[in-house]
PDB file of C-alpha atoms in Angstrom:
ATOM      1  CA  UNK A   1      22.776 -23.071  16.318  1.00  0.00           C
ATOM      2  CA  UNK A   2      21.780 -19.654  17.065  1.00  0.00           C
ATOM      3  CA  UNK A   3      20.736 -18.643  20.419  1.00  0.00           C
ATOM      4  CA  UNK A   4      19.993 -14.730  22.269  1.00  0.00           C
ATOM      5  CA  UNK A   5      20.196 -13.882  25.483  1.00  0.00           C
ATOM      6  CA  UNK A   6      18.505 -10.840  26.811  1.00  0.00           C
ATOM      7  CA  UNK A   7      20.347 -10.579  30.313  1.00  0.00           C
ATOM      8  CA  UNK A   8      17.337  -8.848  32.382  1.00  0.00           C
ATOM      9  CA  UNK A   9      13.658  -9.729  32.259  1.00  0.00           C
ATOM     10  CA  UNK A  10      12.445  -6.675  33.537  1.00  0.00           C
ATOM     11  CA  UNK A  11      14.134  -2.905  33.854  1.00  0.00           C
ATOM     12  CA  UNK A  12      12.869   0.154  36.138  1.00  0.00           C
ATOM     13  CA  UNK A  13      13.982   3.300  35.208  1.00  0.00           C
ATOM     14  CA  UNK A  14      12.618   6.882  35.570  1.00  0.00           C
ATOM     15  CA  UNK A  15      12.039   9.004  33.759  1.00  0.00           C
ATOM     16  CA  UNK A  16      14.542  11.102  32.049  1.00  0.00           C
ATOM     17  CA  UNK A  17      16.962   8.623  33.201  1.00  0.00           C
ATOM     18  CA  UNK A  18      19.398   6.317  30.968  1.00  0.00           C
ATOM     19  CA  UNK A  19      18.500   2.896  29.972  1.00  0.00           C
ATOM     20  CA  UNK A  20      20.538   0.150  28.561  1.00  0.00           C
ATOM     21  CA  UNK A  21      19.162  -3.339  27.279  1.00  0.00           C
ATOM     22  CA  UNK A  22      21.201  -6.017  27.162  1.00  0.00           C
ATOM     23  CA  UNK A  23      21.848  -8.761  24.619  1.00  0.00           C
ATOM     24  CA  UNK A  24      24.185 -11.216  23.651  1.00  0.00           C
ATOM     25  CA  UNK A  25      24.093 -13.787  20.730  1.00  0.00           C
ATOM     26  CA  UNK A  26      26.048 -16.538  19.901  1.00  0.00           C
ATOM     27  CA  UNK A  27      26.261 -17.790  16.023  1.00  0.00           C
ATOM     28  CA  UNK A  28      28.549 -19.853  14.493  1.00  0.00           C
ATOM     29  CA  UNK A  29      28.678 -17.327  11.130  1.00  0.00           C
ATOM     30  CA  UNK A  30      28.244 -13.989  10.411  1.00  0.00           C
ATOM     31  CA  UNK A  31      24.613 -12.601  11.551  1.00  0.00           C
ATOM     32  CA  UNK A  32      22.156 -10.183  11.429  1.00  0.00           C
ATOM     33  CA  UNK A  33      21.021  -7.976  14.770  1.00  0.00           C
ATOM     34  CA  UNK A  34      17.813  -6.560  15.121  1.00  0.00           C
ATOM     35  CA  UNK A  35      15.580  -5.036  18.224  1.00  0.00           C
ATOM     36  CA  UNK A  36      12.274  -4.997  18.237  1.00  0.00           C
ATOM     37  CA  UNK A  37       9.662  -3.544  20.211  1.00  0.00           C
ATOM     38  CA  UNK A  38       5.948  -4.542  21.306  1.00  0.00           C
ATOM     39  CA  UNK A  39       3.893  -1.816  23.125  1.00  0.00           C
ATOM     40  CA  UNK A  40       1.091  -3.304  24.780  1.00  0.00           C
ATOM     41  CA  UNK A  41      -1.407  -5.358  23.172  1.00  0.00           C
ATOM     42  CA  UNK A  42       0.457  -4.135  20.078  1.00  0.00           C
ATOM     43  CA  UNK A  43       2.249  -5.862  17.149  1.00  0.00           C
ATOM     44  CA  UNK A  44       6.185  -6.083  17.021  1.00  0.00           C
ATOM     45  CA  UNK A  45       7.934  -3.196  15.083  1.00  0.00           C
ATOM     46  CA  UNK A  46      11.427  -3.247  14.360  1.00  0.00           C
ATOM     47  CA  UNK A  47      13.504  -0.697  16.453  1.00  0.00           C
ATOM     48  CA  UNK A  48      16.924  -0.867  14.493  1.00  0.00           C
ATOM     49  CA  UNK A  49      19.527  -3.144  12.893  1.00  0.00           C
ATOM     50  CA  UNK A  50      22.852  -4.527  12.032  1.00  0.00           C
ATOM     51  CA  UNK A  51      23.574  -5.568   9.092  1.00  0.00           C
ATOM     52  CA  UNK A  52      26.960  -4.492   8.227  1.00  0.00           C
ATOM     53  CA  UNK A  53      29.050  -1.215   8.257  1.00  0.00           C
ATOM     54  CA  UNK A  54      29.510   1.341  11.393  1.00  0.00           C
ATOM     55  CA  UNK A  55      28.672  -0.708  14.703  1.00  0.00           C
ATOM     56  CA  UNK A  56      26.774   1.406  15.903  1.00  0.00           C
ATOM     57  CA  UNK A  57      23.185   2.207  14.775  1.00  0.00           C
ATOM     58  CA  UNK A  58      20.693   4.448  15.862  1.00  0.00           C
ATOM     59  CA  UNK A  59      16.681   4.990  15.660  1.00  0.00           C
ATOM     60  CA  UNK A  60      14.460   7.815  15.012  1.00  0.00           C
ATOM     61  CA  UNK A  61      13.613   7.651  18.586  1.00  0.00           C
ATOM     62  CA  UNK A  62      16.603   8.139  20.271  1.00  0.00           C
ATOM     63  CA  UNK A  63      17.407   4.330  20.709  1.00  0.00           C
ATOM     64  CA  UNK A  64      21.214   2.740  20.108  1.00  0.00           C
ATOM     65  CA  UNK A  65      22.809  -0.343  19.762  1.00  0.00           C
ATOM     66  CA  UNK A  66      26.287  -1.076  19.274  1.00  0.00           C
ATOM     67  CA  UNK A  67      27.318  -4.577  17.517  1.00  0.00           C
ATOM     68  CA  UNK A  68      30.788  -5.624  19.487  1.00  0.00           C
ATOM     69  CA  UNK A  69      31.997  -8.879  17.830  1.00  0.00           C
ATOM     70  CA  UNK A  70      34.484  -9.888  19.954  1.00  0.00           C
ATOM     71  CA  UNK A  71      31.931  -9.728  22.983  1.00  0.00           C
ATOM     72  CA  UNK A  72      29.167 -10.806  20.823  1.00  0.00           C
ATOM     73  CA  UNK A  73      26.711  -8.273  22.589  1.00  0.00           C
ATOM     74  CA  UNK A  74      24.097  -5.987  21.096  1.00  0.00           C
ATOM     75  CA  UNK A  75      23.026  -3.645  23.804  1.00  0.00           C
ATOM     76  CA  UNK A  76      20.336  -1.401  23.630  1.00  0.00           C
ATOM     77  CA  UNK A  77      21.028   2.257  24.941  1.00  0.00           C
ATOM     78  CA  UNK A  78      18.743   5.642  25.031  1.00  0.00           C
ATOM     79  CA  UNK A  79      20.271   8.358  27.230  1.00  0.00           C
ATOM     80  CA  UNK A  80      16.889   9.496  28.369  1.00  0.00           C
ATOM     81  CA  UNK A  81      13.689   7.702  28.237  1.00  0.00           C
ATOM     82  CA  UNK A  82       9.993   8.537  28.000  1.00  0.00           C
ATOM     83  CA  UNK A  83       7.031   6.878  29.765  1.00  0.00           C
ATOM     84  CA  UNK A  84       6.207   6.269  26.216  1.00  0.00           C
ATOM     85  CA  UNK A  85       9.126   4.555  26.218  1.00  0.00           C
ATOM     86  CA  UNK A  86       6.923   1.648  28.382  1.00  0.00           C
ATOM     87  CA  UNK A  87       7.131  -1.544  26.146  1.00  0.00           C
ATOM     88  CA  UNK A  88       8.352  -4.860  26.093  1.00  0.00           C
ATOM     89  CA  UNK A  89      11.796  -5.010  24.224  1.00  0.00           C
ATOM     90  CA  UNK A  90      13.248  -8.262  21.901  1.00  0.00           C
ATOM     91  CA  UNK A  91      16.618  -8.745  20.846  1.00  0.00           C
ATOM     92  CA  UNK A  92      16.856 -11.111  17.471  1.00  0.00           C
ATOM     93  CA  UNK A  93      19.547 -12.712  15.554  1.00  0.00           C
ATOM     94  CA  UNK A  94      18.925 -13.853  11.955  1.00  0.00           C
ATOM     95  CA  UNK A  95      21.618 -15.731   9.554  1.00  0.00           C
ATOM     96  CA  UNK A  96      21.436 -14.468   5.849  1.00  0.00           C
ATOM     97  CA  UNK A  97      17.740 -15.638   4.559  1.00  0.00           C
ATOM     98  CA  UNK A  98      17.003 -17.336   7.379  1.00  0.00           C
ATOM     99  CA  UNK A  99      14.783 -17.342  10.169  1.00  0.00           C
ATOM    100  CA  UNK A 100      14.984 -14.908  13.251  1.00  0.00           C
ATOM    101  CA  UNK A 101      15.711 -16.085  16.383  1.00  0.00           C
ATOM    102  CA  UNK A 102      14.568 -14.099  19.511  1.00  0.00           C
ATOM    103  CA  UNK A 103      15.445 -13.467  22.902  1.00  0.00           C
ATOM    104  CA  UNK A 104      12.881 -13.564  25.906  1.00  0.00           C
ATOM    105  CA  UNK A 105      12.493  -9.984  25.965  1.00  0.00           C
ATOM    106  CA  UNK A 106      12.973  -7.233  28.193  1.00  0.00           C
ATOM    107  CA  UNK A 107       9.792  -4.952  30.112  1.00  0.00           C
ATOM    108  CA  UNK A 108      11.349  -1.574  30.334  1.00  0.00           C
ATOM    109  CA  UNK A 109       8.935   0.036  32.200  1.00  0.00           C
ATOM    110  CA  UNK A 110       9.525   3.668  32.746  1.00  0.00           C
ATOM    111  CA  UNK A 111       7.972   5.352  35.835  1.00  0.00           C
ATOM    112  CA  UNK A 112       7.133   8.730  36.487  1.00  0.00           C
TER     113      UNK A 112
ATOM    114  CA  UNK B   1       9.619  -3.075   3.233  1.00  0.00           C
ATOM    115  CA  UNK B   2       6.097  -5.839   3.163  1.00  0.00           C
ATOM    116  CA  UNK B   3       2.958  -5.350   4.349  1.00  0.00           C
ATOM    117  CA  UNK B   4       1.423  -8.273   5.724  1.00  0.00           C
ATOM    118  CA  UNK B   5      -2.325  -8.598   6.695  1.00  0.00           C
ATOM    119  CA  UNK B   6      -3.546 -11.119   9.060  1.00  0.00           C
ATOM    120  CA  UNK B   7      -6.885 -12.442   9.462  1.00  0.00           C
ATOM    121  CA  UNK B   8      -8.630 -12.886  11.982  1.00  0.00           C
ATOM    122  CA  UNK B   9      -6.815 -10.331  14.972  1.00  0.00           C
ATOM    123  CA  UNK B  10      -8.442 -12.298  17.223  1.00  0.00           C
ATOM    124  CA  UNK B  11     -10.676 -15.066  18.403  1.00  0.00           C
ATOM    125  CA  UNK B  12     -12.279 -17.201  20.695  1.00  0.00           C
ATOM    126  CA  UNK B  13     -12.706 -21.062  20.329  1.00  0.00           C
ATOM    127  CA  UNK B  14     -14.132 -23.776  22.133  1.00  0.00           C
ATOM    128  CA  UNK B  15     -11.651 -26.682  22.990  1.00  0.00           C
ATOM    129  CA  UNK B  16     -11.328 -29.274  20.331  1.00  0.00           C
ATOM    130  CA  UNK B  17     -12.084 -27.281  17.848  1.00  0.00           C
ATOM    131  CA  UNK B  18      -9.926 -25.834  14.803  1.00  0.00           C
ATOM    132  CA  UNK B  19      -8.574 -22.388  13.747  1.00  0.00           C
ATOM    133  CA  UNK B  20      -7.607 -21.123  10.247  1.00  0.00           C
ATOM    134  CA  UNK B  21      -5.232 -18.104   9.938  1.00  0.00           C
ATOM    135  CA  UNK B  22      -4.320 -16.428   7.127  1.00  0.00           C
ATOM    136  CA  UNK B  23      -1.566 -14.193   5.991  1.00  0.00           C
ATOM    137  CA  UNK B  24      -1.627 -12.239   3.009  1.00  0.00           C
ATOM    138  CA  UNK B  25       1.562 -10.303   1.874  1.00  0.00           C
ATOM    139  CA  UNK B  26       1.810  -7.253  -0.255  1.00  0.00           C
ATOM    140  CA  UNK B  27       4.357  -8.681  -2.512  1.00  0.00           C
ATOM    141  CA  UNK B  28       6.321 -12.133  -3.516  1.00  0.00           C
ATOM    142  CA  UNK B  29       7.940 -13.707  -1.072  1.00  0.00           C
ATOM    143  CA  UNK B  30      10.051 -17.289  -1.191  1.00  0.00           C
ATOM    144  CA  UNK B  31       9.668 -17.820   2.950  1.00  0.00           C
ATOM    145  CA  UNK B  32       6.819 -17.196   5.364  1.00  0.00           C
ATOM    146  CA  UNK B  33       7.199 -17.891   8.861  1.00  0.00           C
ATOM    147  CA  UNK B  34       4.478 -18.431  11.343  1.00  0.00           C
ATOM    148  CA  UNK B  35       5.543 -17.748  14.982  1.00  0.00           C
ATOM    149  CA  UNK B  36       3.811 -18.538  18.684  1.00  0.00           C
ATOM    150  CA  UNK B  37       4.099 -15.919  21.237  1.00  0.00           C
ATOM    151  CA  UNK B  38       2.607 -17.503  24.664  1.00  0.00           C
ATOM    152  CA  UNK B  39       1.380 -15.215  27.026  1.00  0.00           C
ATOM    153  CA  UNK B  40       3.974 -13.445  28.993  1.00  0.00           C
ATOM    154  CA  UNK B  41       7.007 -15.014  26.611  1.00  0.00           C
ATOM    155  CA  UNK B  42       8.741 -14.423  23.594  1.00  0.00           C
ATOM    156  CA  UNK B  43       8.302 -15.587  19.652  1.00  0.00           C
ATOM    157  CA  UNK B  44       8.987 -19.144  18.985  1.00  0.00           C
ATOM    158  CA  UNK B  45       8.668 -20.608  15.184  1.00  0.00           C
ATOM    159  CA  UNK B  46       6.464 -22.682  14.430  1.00  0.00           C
ATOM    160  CA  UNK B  47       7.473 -23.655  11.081  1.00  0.00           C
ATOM    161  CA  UNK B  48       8.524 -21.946   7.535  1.00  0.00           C
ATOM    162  CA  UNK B  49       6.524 -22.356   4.742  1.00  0.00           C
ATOM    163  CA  UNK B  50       7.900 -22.424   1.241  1.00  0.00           C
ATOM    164  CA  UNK B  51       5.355 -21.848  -1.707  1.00  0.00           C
ATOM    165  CA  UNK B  52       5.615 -25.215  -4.067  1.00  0.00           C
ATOM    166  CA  UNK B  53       6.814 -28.035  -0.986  1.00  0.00           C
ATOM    167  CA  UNK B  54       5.989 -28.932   2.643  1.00  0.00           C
ATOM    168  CA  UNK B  55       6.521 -26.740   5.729  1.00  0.00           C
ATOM    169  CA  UNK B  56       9.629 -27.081   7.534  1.00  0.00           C
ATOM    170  CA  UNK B  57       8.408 -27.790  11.457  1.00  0.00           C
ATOM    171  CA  UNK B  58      11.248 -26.894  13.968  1.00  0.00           C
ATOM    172  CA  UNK B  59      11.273 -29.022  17.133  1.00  0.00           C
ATOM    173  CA  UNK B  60       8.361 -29.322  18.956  1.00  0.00           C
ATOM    174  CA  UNK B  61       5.623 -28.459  16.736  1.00  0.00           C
ATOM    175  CA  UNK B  62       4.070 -31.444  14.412  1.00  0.00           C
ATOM    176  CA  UNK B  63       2.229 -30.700  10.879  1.00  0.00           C
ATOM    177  CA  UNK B  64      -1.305 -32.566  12.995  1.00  0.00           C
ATOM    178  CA  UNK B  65      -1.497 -30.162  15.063  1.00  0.00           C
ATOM    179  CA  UNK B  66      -0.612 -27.348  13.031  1.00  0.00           C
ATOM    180  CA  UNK B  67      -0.912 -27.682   9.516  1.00  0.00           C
ATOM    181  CA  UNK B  68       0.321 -25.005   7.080  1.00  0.00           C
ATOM    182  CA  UNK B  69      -0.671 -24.171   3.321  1.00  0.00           C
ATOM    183  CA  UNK B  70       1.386 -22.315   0.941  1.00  0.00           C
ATOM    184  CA  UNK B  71      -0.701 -21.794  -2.309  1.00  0.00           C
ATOM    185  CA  UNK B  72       0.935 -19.231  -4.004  1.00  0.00           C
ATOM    186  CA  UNK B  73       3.808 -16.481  -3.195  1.00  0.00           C
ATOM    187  CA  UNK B  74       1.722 -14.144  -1.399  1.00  0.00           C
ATOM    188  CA  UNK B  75      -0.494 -16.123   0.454  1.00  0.00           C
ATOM    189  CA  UNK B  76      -0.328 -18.980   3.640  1.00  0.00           C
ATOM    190  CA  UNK B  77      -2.917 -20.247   6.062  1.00  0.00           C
ATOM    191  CA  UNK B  78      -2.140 -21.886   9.199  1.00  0.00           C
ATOM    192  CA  UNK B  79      -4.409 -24.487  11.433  1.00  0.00           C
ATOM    193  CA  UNK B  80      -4.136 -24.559  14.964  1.00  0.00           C
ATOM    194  CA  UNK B  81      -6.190 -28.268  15.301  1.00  0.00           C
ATOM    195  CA  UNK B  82      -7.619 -29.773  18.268  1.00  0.00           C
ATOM    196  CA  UNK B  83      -7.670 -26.364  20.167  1.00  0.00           C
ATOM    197  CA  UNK B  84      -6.706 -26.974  24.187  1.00  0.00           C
ATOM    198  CA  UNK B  85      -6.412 -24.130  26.554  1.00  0.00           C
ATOM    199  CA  UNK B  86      -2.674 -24.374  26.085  1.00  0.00           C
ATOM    200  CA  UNK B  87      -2.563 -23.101  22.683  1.00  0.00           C
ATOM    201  CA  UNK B  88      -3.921 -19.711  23.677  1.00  0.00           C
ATOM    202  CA  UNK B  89      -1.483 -17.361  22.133  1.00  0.00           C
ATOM    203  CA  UNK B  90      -0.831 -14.717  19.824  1.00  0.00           C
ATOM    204  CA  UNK B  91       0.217 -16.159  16.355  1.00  0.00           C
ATOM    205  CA  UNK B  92       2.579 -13.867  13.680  1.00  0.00           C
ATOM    206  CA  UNK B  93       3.061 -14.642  10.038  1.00  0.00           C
ATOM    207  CA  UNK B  94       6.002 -12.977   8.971  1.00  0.00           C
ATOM    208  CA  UNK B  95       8.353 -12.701   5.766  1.00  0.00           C
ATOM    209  CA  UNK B  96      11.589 -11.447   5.169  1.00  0.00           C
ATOM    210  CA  UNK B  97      12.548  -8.633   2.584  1.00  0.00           C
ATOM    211  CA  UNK B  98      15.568  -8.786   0.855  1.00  0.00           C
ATOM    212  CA  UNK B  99      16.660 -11.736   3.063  1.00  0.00           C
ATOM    213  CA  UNK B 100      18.250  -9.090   5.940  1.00  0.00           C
ATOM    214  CA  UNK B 101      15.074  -7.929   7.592  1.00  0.00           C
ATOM    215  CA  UNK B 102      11.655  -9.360   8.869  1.00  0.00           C
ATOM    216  CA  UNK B 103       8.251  -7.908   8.968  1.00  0.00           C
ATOM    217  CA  UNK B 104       5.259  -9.470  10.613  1.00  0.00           C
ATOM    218  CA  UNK B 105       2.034  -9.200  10.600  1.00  0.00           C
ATOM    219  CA  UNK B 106      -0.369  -7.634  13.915  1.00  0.00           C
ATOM    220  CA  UNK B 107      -1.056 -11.073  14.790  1.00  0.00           C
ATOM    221  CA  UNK B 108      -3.384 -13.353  15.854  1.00  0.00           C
ATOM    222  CA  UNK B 109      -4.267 -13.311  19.057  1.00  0.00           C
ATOM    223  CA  UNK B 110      -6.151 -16.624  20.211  1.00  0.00           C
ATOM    224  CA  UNK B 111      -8.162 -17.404  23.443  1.00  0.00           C
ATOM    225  CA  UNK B 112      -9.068 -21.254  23.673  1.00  0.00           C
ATOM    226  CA  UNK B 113     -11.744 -22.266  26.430  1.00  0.00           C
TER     227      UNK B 113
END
């Protein structure tokens, strides 16, 4: 069975400063990576994915995640962050057609 | 990419009473999935509805107290029966596109008292 874990529950950070987000999976086949974000008291909107190809993928945003296999880890990086930045942040696994199966989510909360 | 429309965004019900949701997608779809989202927590799925045969319920959640319709490929309702102040959440429909990527709807979001 699939299962995420998103290794902090809550991340400070300044502004301007580097964030990462971490998140690490375990599957027993081949799987699909996703982050998505929730800004408050809004709906979920994907960040970025894996899916196949080049490891590491990128948003329009500035956000990056790097798929390592043999750590199965899927951390979240932006070099510098915004307040607008301020959201809650889920990691997801999904098998091929399936279902998606989230982690508890991370509250980066970015502070002036 | 789907569009999915949820109705109503939000709500609030007297105990013991029952809610109706309903999804609406902008296109075909073979799955829906209708996910919980407890205050302060993350998603959890309820179930996956597949047009033409029963919801699949994963552990935890029983078709009594949350029964789901699938009437055609663009279209699912689901019931949240028996309303107790536990069950006040946020509730997503979602469907996947191509089978690599998930969209959801705004939500529901639910206060029971």
């Amino acid at each position: 069975a699939q299962s995420v874990t998103q290794l902090d529950s809550q991340v400070p950070v300044f502004e301007e400063a580097p964030v990462e987000l971490r998140c690490n999976y375990s599957s027993s086949v081949s799987v699909y990576l996703f982050w998505y974000v929730q800004y408050p008291n809004q709906g979920l909107q994907l960040l970025l994915k894996y899916l196949s190809g080049s490891t590491l993928v990128k948003s329009i945003n500035g956000f990056e995640a790097e798929f390592n296999k043999s750590q199965t880890s899927f951390h979240l990086r932006k070099p510098s962050v915004h307040i607008s930045d301020t959201a809650e942040y889920f990691c997801a696994v999904m098998e091929y057609g399936n279902k998606l199966v989230f982690g508890a989510g991370t509250i980066l909360r970015v502070k002036s | 990419s789907a569009v999915i429309s949820q109705k109503p965004s939000r709500d609030i019900c007297q105990r013991g009473t029952s809610l109706t949701i309903q999804c609406q997608v902008d296109s075909q779809v073979t799955m829906m999935f209708w996910y919980r989202q407890q205050p302060g927590q993350s998603l959890t799925l309820i179930a996956t509805a597949n047009q033409g045969s029963e919801a699949t319920y994963e552990s935890g959640f029983v078709i009594d107290k949350f029964p789901i319709s699938r009437p055609n490929l663009t279209f699912s309702t689901l019931t949240v029966s028996n309303m107790s102040p536990e069950d006040s959440s946020i509730y997503l429909c979602s469907v996947n596109s191509g089978d690599t990527e998930a969209f959801f709807g705004q939500g529901t979001r639910l206060t029971v008292v």
